[in-house]
Amino acid sequence: MIVSARVKLLALMAIFALPMVVAWAMVTLQWGIPEGRTAHGNLDVELPMLGEWPIDQFHKEDASDWVIVYDCGQQCTEDADRWWRLHRALGREAHRLSRVRIGGDGDALPGEHVAHWQQQPDWTTDGRVWIGDPEGMVMLEYPSNIETALVLDDIEKLFKMNPEPEFSPLDESSRALSVEPAEETRHES
């Protein structure tokens, strides 16, 4: 059976055009597009920037870090351990997250910074957890009874959707020292 050149050309054009037609139909007709969101926390957070919270200090390890902030409640020791374990579960991505504990009397766990409310706002309760982006905006909010695995899942998704830059800018302390080339000495004979 001999297939004409025109039929081959039309088949080739259909192969490349079909995905575009299907995508256009999906967007126009809202067909096959998932409607639910995948975050486990509250995405509609209207809180002040983390740096504006009424706490005595706010500290991050690095300016490009994401932040997990939790209001340490009655079970402060358990909460601190829980979020420390979450931080460790991030593995090689753990350096991208800073932990800030608000309240509690115990010493800070490794990698944790402790702050205290200067005046406790009405939008918080004991055990509440927030995830903040590197600029300090609160992205997600969780109730005190949230499963740790769900928060870990959200953080991993955030890290995947916001990859770490390949090259971070050098700060003044890590700049290489410039070395002046040595002057050539001339020996006259």
Coordinates of C-alpha atoms in Angstrom, one line a residue, residues 95-165:
H95 CA 19.9 23.8 55.4
R96 CA 17.1 25.7 53.5
L97 CA 14.9 25.9 56.6
S98 CA 15.3 27.8 59.9
R99 CA 13.2 26.9 63.0
V100 CA 11.9 29.6 65.3
R101 CA 10.2 28.6 68.6
I102 CA 8.1 31.2 70.3
G103 CA 7.8 30.6 74.0
G104 CA 8.8 27.8 76.2
D105 CA 11.3 27.6 79.1
G106 CA 13.7 25.0 77.8
D107 CA 16.9 25.4 76.0
A108 CA 16.9 25.7 72.2
L109 CA 17.5 22.4 70.3
P110 CA 20.2 22.3 67.6
G111 CA 19.3 24.7 64.8
E112 CA 16.5 26.3 66.7
H113 CA 16.1 30.0 67.7
V114 CA 13.9 30.9 70.6
A115 CA 11.8 34.1 70.8
H116 CA 9.1 35.3 73.1
W117 CA 5.9 37.2 72.6
Q118 CA 6.2 40.8 73.7
Q119 CA 2.4 41.0 73.4
Q120 CA 0.5 37.9 72.3
P121 CA -1.7 38.7 69.3
D122 CA -5.2 37.5 69.0
W123 CA -4.5 35.5 65.8
T124 CA -2.4 32.9 67.6
T125 CA -3.0 29.9 69.9
D126 CA -0.7 27.5 71.6
G127 CA 0.8 25.0 69.2
R128 CA 0.0 26.8 66.0
V129 CA 2.6 26.5 63.2
W130 CA 3.4 28.8 60.3
I131 CA 5.7 28.4 57.3
G132 CA 7.3 31.6 56.0
D133 CA 9.1 32.3 52.7
P134 CA 12.6 33.8 52.5
E135 CA 11.1 37.3 52.3
G136 CA 9.2 36.8 55.5
M137 CA 5.6 36.4 54.1
V138 CA 3.6 33.7 55.9
M139 CA 2.6 31.2 53.3
L140 CA 0.9 28.4 55.3
E141 CA -0.7 28.1 58.7
Y142 CA -1.4 24.9 60.6
P143 CA -3.5 24.1 63.7
S144 CA -1.8 22.5 66.7
N145 CA -3.1 19.0 65.9
I146 CA -1.6 18.8 62.3
E147 CA 0.3 15.6 61.5
T148 CA 4.0 16.2 61.1
A149 CA 4.1 14.2 57.9
L150 CA 1.6 16.6 56.3
V151 CA 3.8 19.6 57.1
L152 CA 6.9 17.8 55.9
D153 CA 5.0 17.1 52.6
D154 CA 4.1 20.8 52.2
I155 CA 7.7 21.9 52.9
E156 CA 9.1 19.4 50.4
K157 CA 6.6 20.7 47.7
L158 CA 7.6 24.3 48.5
F159 CA 11.3 23.4 48.1
K160 CA 10.6 21.6 44.8
M161 CA 8.6 24.5 43.4
N162 CA 11.2 27.0 44.6
P163 CA 14.6 25.4 43.9
E164 CA 17.7 26.7 45.5
P165 CA 19.8 29.0 43.3

